[in-house]
Amino acid sequence: MAGLPPKVDVHHHIVPDFYRQVLSGIDLSAKIKYPSWSPEASLAFMDDHHIDTAILSLSAPGAVIAGSRDHVRALVRKWNDYASELCSAHPNRFGFFAALPGLDDLEGAMSEIGYVFQTLQADGVTLFTSYAGQYLGAKAFEPVWAELDKFHAVVHVHPNHSFAAPFTTPFLPQPLIDYPHETARTASDLVLSGRKRQFPSCKVILSHAGGTLPYLADRISVLSATIFAGILDDEHSPRGSEQVMEDLKSFYFDLALGGSSTVLDLLINWAPHDRLLYGSDFPFAGGAGECFEATLESYRMDSQVKKLCYQANALDLFPRLRLHDQRPGQ
């Protein structure tokens, strides 16, 4: 790591005790193990991995686990207030992506967007890949994107359970295969629906190196503009395969669980280098995260590209981080 700057981690989860208590009352068919977590554990991990700042977020399945609409809204508000207080206690070490109610609760989502940006000064928001059977490009969610666009929001998209692929076997939990596909599906939906082009002030980060999107990008751009050209019927939809590809490459891509040489070869050759961001997926990644981290550290990446990925691109997304003298231990 000699000569490389300390990292900004844009994919760093927290699991407060009050959220874990809600989780304990539900059955997670995906068999996700929720690791123990504390602020001290995050700080220790950051110091061990040369991370100055982590942008905290809520992982899947999100606040929808609370059940009723009122309970979901209350859990979202409690999580956001907790994350904000944690950032206030460690302003040089933490930022946060605010949680939102499900986008199918339009009133609740719009209200929380105003609160987290105007009152809490959140660094952005987390959206999951789908809500109530609809991906993020759905017309029903257009008011949410318009509101986020007004705040020039950074939007971190995290996969959740696929409504199209119900759990069928214990050998294929959804995070194994379906999560990367869900990321590609919702990203494609945002592009082909025209929502990505319609709201250009939103800066959208895709988790896990974009899932399967980089692998499928040529197929998506060519087929959508030729064989399935009729789907590009929104006034904001891209026109032709070149515009589709341009919009697919306009996302940001965090490298959480994407540090394998196969994935890095593909992503670095395909995505603009100013769109690459470091992510750890702490504390969920566990030993797998350490494996991918080791590969990333040893990967023969141009030093300037690695500097962009580790810090510079994130500082462009979060200018407030430039104001801090970032030193581990603050």
mmCIF file of N, CA and C in Angstrom, residues 211-283:
data_model
loop_
_atom_site.group_PDB
_atom_site.id
_atom_site.type_symbol
_atom_site.label_atom_id
_atom_site.label_comp_id
_atom_site.label_asym_id
_atom_site.label_seq_id
_atom_site.Cartn_x
_atom_site.Cartn_y
_atom_site.Cartn_z
ATOM 1 N N GLY A 211 -22.642 -5.796 -10.205
ATOM 2 C CA GLY A 211 -23.256 -7.110 -10.397
ATOM 3 C C GLY A 211 -22.880 -7.674 -11.762
ATOM 4 N N THR A 212 -23.857 -8.184 -12.480
ATOM 5 C CA THR A 212 -23.596 -8.764 -13.801
ATOM 6 C C THR A 212 -23.733 -7.743 -14.924
ATOM 7 N N LEU A 213 -23.925 -6.469 -14.592
ATOM 8 C CA LEU A 213 -24.128 -5.451 -15.625
ATOM 9 C C LEU A 213 -22.946 -5.329 -16.586
ATOM 10 N N PRO A 214 -21.696 -5.206 -16.113
ATOM 11 C CA PRO A 214 -20.592 -5.070 -17.072
ATOM 12 C C PRO A 214 -20.510 -6.240 -18.056
ATOM 13 N N TYR A 215 -20.778 -7.442 -17.580
ATOM 14 C CA TYR A 215 -20.730 -8.628 -18.433
ATOM 15 C C TYR A 215 -21.821 -8.582 -19.499
ATOM 16 N N LEU A 216 -22.997 -8.046 -19.143
ATOM 17 C CA LEU A 216 -24.153 -8.058 -20.043
ATOM 18 C C LEU A 216 -24.329 -6.767 -20.826
ATOM 19 N N ALA A 217 -23.475 -5.778 -20.595
ATOM 20 C CA ALA A 217 -23.714 -4.432 -21.137
ATOM 21 C C ALA A 217 -23.859 -4.421 -22.663
ATOM 22 N N ASP A 218 -22.981 -5.118 -23.377
ATOM 23 C CA ASP A 218 -23.080 -5.129 -24.838
ATOM 24 C C ASP A 218 -24.384 -5.774 -25.291
ATOM 25 N N ARG A 219 -24.737 -6.864 -24.650
ATOM 26 C CA ARG A 219 -25.996 -7.546 -24.998
ATOM 27 C C ARG A 219 -27.191 -6.623 -24.754
ATOM 28 N N ILE A 220 -27.193 -5.943 -23.619
ATOM 29 C CA ILE A 220 -28.296 -5.043 -23.275
ATOM 30 C C ILE A 220 -28.390 -3.892 -24.272
ATOM 31 N N SER A 221 -27.250 -3.271 -24.574
ATOM 32 C CA SER A 221 -27.275 -2.082 -25.437
ATOM 33 C C SER A 221 -27.673 -2.423 -26.870
ATOM 34 N N VAL A 222 -27.153 -3.521 -27.400
ATOM 35 C CA VAL A 222 -27.437 -3.870 -28.792
ATOM 36 C C VAL A 222 -28.858 -4.391 -28.952
ATOM 37 N N LEU A 223 -29.257 -5.347 -28.106
ATOM 38 C CA LEU A 223 -30.576 -5.950 -28.266
ATOM 39 C C LEU A 223 -31.700 -4.959 -27.968
ATOM 40 N N SER A 224 -31.506 -4.109 -26.949
ATOM 41 C CA SER A 224 -32.566 -3.165 -26.605
ATOM 42 C C SER A 224 -32.803 -2.144 -27.705
ATOM 43 N N ALA A 225 -31.767 -1.849 -28.476
ATOM 44 C CA ALA A 225 -31.879 -0.831 -29.523
ATOM 45 C C ALA A 225 -32.219 -1.418 -30.889
ATOM 46 N N THR A 226 -32.223 -2.738 -31.008
ATOM 47 C CA THR A 226 -32.509 -3.356 -32.305
ATOM 48 C C THR A 226 -33.726 -4.269 -32.206
ATOM 49 N N ILE A 227 -33.525 -5.464 -31.684
ATOM 50 C CA ILE A 227 -34.620 -6.442 -31.619
ATOM 51 C C ILE A 227 -35.774 -5.922 -30.770
ATOM 52 N N PHE A 228 -35.439 -5.264 -29.634
ATOM 53 C CA PHE A 228 -36.482 -4.806 -28.727
ATOM 54 C C PHE A 228 -36.579 -3.278 -28.715
ATOM 55 N N ALA A 229 -36.385 -2.662 -29.846
ATOM 56 C CA ALA A 229 -36.344 -1.192 -29.913
ATOM 57 C C ALA A 229 -37.629 -0.553 -29.394
ATOM 58 N N GLY A 230 -38.721 -1.276 -29.457
ATOM 59 C CA GLY A 230 -40.001 -0.719 -29.019
ATOM 60 C C GLY A 230 -40.068 -0.410 -27.544
ATOM 61 N N ILE A 231 -39.153 -0.971 -26.735
ATOM 62 C CA ILE A 231 -39.213 -0.694 -25.299
ATOM 63 C C ILE A 231 -38.685 0.702 -24.983
ATOM 64 N N LEU A 232 -37.952 1.299 -25.932
ATOM 65 C CA LEU A 232 -37.383 2.625 -25.693
ATOM 66 C C LEU A 232 -38.380 3.690 -26.121
ATOM 67 N N ASP A 233 -39.541 3.698 -25.458
ATOM 68 C CA ASP A 233 -40.623 4.568 -25.905
ATOM 69 C C ASP A 233 -40.864 5.762 -24.984
ATOM 70 N N ASP A 234 -40.128 5.856 -23.880
ATOM 71 C CA ASP A 234 -40.270 7.014 -23.015
ATOM 72 C C ASP A 234 -39.528 8.193 -23.642
ATOM 73 N N GLU A 235 -40.038 9.405 -23.416
ATOM 74 C CA GLU A 235 -39.391 10.575 -24.019
ATOM 75 C C GLU A 235 -37.954 10.754 -23.550
ATOM 76 N N HIS A 236 -37.613 10.175 -22.388
ATOM 77 C CA HIS A 236 -36.258 10.293 -21.861
ATOM 78 C C HIS A 236 -35.394 9.077 -22.162
ATOM 79 N N SER A 237 -35.958 8.075 -22.812
ATOM 80 C CA SER A 237 -35.193 6.861 -23.092
ATOM 81 C C SER A 237 -34.039 7.146 -24.028
ATOM 82 N N PRO A 238 -32.923 6.428 -23.862
ATOM 83 C CA PRO A 238 -31.797 6.602 -24.791
ATOM 84 C C PRO A 238 -32.203 6.175 -26.192
ATOM 85 N N ARG A 239 -31.584 6.787 -27.181
ATOM 86 C CA ARG A 239 -31.884 6.500 -28.580
ATOM 87 C C ARG A 239 -30.695 5.774 -29.201
ATOM 88 N N GLY A 240 -30.861 4.498 -29.460
ATOM 89 C CA GLY A 240 -29.814 3.726 -30.096
ATOM 90 C C GLY A 240 -28.862 3.095 -29.104
ATOM 91 N N SER A 241 -28.117 2.122 -29.585
ATOM 92 C CA SER A 241 -27.248 1.333 -28.710
ATOM 93 C C SER A 241 -26.136 2.171 -28.092
ATOM 94 N N GLU A 242 -25.634 3.178 -28.808
ATOM 95 C CA GLU A 242 -24.561 3.992 -28.261
ATOM 96 C C GLU A 242 -25.025 4.782 -27.046
ATOM 97 N N GLN A 243 -26.228 5.331 -27.106
ATOM 98 C CA GLN A 243 -26.743 6.062 -25.950
ATOM 99 C C GLN A 243 -27.050 5.120 -24.795
ATOM 100 N N VAL A 244 -27.543 3.918 -25.089
ATOM 101 C CA VAL A 244 -27.772 2.938 -24.027
ATOM 102 C C VAL A 244 -26.460 2.630 -23.317
ATOM 103 N N MET A 245 -25.414 2.370 -24.088
ATOM 104 C CA MET A 245 -24.119 2.057 -23.484
ATOM 105 C C MET A 245 -23.578 3.250 -22.700
ATOM 106 N N GLU A 246 -23.744 4.439 -23.231
ATOM 107 C CA GLU A 246 -23.308 5.646 -22.526
ATOM 108 C C GLU A 246 -23.976 5.744 -21.163
ATOM 109 N N ASP A 247 -25.282 5.453 -21.108
ATOM 110 C CA ASP A 247 -26.011 5.546 -19.844
ATOM 111 C C ASP A 247 -25.621 4.417 -18.891
ATOM 112 N N LEU A 248 -25.365 3.232 -19.412
ATOM 113 C CA LEU A 248 -24.926 2.133 -18.557
ATOM 114 C C LEU A 248 -23.584 2.456 -17.900
ATOM 115 N N LYS A 249 -22.729 3.155 -18.620
ATOM 116 C CA LYS A 249 -21.411 3.507 -18.081
ATOM 117 C C LYS A 249 -21.447 4.743 -17.201
ATOM 118 N N SER A 250 -22.615 5.371 -17.083
ATOM 119 C CA SER A 250 -22.704 6.600 -16.285
ATOM 120 C C SER A 250 -22.885 6.325 -14.797
ATOM 121 N N PHE A 251 -23.116 5.065 -14.435
ATOM 122 C CA PHE A 251 -23.195 4.709 -13.022
ATOM 123 C C PHE A 251 -21.803 4.754 -12.394
ATOM 124 N N TYR A 252 -21.788 4.775 -11.058
ATOM 125 C CA TYR A 252 -20.577 4.518 -10.296
ATOM 126 C C TYR A 252 -20.619 3.061 -9.849
ATOM 127 N N PHE A 253 -19.451 2.472 -9.603
ATOM 128 C CA PHE A 253 -19.368 1.053 -9.276
ATOM 129 C C PHE A 253 -18.485 0.869 -8.048
ATOM 130 N N ASP A 254 -19.068 0.368 -6.956
ATOM 131 C CA ASP A 254 -18.214 0.065 -5.810
ATOM 132 C C ASP A 254 -17.675 -1.364 -5.953
ATOM 133 N N LEU A 255 -16.519 -1.601 -5.375
ATOM 134 C CA LEU A 255 -15.823 -2.877 -5.562
ATOM 135 C C LEU A 255 -16.062 -3.868 -4.436
ATOM 136 N N ALA A 256 -17.074 -3.650 -3.617
ATOM 137 C CA ALA A 256 -17.373 -4.588 -2.544
ATOM 138 C C ALA A 256 -17.606 -5.986 -3.111
ATOM 139 N N LEU A 257 -16.880 -6.955 -2.601
ATOM 140 C CA LEU A 257 -16.941 -8.349 -3.055
ATOM 141 C C LEU A 257 -16.669 -8.481 -4.543
ATOM 142 N N GLY A 258 -15.989 -7.484 -5.109
ATOM 143 C CA GLY A 258 -15.669 -7.511 -6.538
ATOM 144 C C GLY A 258 -14.181 -7.498 -6.800
ATOM 145 N N GLY A 259 -13.389 -7.880 -5.800
ATOM 146 C CA GLY A 259 -11.951 -7.779 -5.919
ATOM 147 C C GLY A 259 -11.267 -8.970 -6.557
ATOM 148 N N SER A 260 -11.982 -9.766 -7.314
ATOM 149 C CA SER A 260 -11.324 -10.879 -8.001
ATOM 150 C C SER A 260 -10.695 -10.373 -9.290
ATOM 151 N N SER A 261 -9.650 -11.049 -9.756
ATOM 152 C CA SER A 261 -8.974 -10.614 -10.974
ATOM 153 C C SER A 261 -9.908 -10.679 -12.180
ATOM 154 N N THR A 262 -10.808 -11.655 -12.209
ATOM 155 C CA THR A 262 -11.746 -11.779 -13.328
ATOM 156 C C THR A 262 -12.657 -10.567 -13.411
ATOM 157 N N VAL A 263 -13.224 -10.177 -12.274
ATOM 158 C CA VAL A 263 -14.129 -9.034 -12.237
ATOM 159 C C VAL A 263 -13.374 -7.736 -12.511
ATOM 160 N N LEU A 264 -12.202 -7.587 -11.901
ATOM 161 C CA LEU A 264 -11.438 -6.355 -12.082
ATOM 162 C C LEU A 264 -10.982 -6.190 -13.527
ATOM 163 N N ASP A 265 -10.556 -7.270 -14.164
ATOM 164 C CA ASP A 265 -10.174 -7.189 -15.577
ATOM 165 C C ASP A 265 -11.318 -6.635 -16.412
ATOM 166 N N LEU A 266 -12.510 -7.165 -16.190
ATOM 167 C CA LEU A 266 -13.678 -6.749 -16.961
ATOM 168 C C LEU A 266 -14.066 -5.305 -16.648
ATOM 169 N N LEU A 267 -14.190 -4.990 -15.371
ATOM 170 C CA LEU A 267 -14.689 -3.676 -14.983
ATOM 171 C C LEU A 267 -13.738 -2.558 -15.382
ATOM 172 N N ILE A 268 -12.459 -2.745 -15.150
ATOM 173 C CA ILE A 268 -11.487 -1.683 -15.433
ATOM 174 C C ILE A 268 -11.353 -1.447 -16.935
ATOM 175 N N ASN A 269 -11.540 -2.479 -17.732
ATOM 176 C CA ASN A 269 -11.478 -2.319 -19.184
ATOM 177 C C ASN A 269 -12.762 -1.753 -19.762
ATOM 178 N N TRP A 270 -13.855 -1.820 -18.996
ATOM 179 C CA TRP A 270 -15.153 -1.375 -19.514
ATOM 180 C C TRP A 270 -15.598 -0.040 -18.935
ATOM 181 N N ALA A 271 -15.491 0.130 -17.630
ATOM 182 C CA ALA A 271 -16.056 1.312 -16.971
ATOM 183 C C ALA A 271 -15.072 2.483 -16.995
ATOM 184 N N PRO A 272 -15.582 3.713 -17.073
ATOM 185 C CA PRO A 272 -14.692 4.870 -16.936
ATOM 186 C C PRO A 272 -14.006 4.838 -15.576
ATOM 187 N N HIS A 273 -12.740 5.145 -15.536
ATOM 188 C CA HIS A 273 -11.981 5.012 -14.291
ATOM 189 C C HIS A 273 -12.407 6.012 -13.224
ATOM 190 N N ASP A 274 -13.058 7.097 -13.623
ATOM 191 C CA ASP A 274 -13.539 8.043 -12.617
ATOM 192 C C ASP A 274 -14.857 7.605 -11.996
ATOM 193 N N ARG A 275 -15.290 6.393 -12.324
ATOM 194 C CA ARG A 275 -16.537 5.840 -11.772
ATOM 195 C C ARG A 275 -16.282 4.691 -10.810
ATOM 196 N N LEU A 276 -15.045 4.413 -10.489
ATOM 197 C CA LEU A 276 -14.720 3.285 -9.623
ATOM 198 C C LEU A 276 -14.554 3.754 -8.188
ATOM 199 N N LEU A 277 -15.111 2.988 -7.247
ATOM 200 C CA LEU A 277 -15.087 3.340 -5.831
ATOM 201 C C LEU A 277 -14.741 2.107 -4.996
ATOM 202 N N TYR A 278 -14.071 2.343 -3.898
ATOM 203 C CA TYR A 278 -13.748 1.244 -2.985
ATOM 204 C C TYR A 278 -14.943 0.939 -2.083
ATOM 205 N N GLY A 279 -15.169 -0.336 -1.816
ATOM 206 C CA GLY A 279 -16.190 -0.763 -0.860
ATOM 207 C C GLY A 279 -15.760 -2.053 -0.191
ATOM 208 N N SER A 280 -16.097 -2.213 1.078
ATOM 209 C CA SER A 280 -15.653 -3.393 1.826
ATOM 210 C C SER A 280 -16.763 -4.410 2.084
ATOM 211 N N ASP A 281 -18.005 -3.948 2.169
ATOM 212 C CA ASP A 281 -19.150 -4.777 2.589
ATOM 213 C C ASP A 281 -18.990 -5.283 4.017
ATOM 214 N N PHE A 282 -18.266 -4.526 4.833
ATOM 215 C CA PHE A 282 -18.184 -4.834 6.263
ATOM 216 C C PHE A 282 -19.565 -4.614 6.887
ATOM 217 N N PRO A 283 -19.981 -5.425 7.875
ATOM 218 C CA PRO A 283 -19.318 -6.603 8.435
ATOM 219 C C PRO A 283 -19.784 -7.914 7.813
#
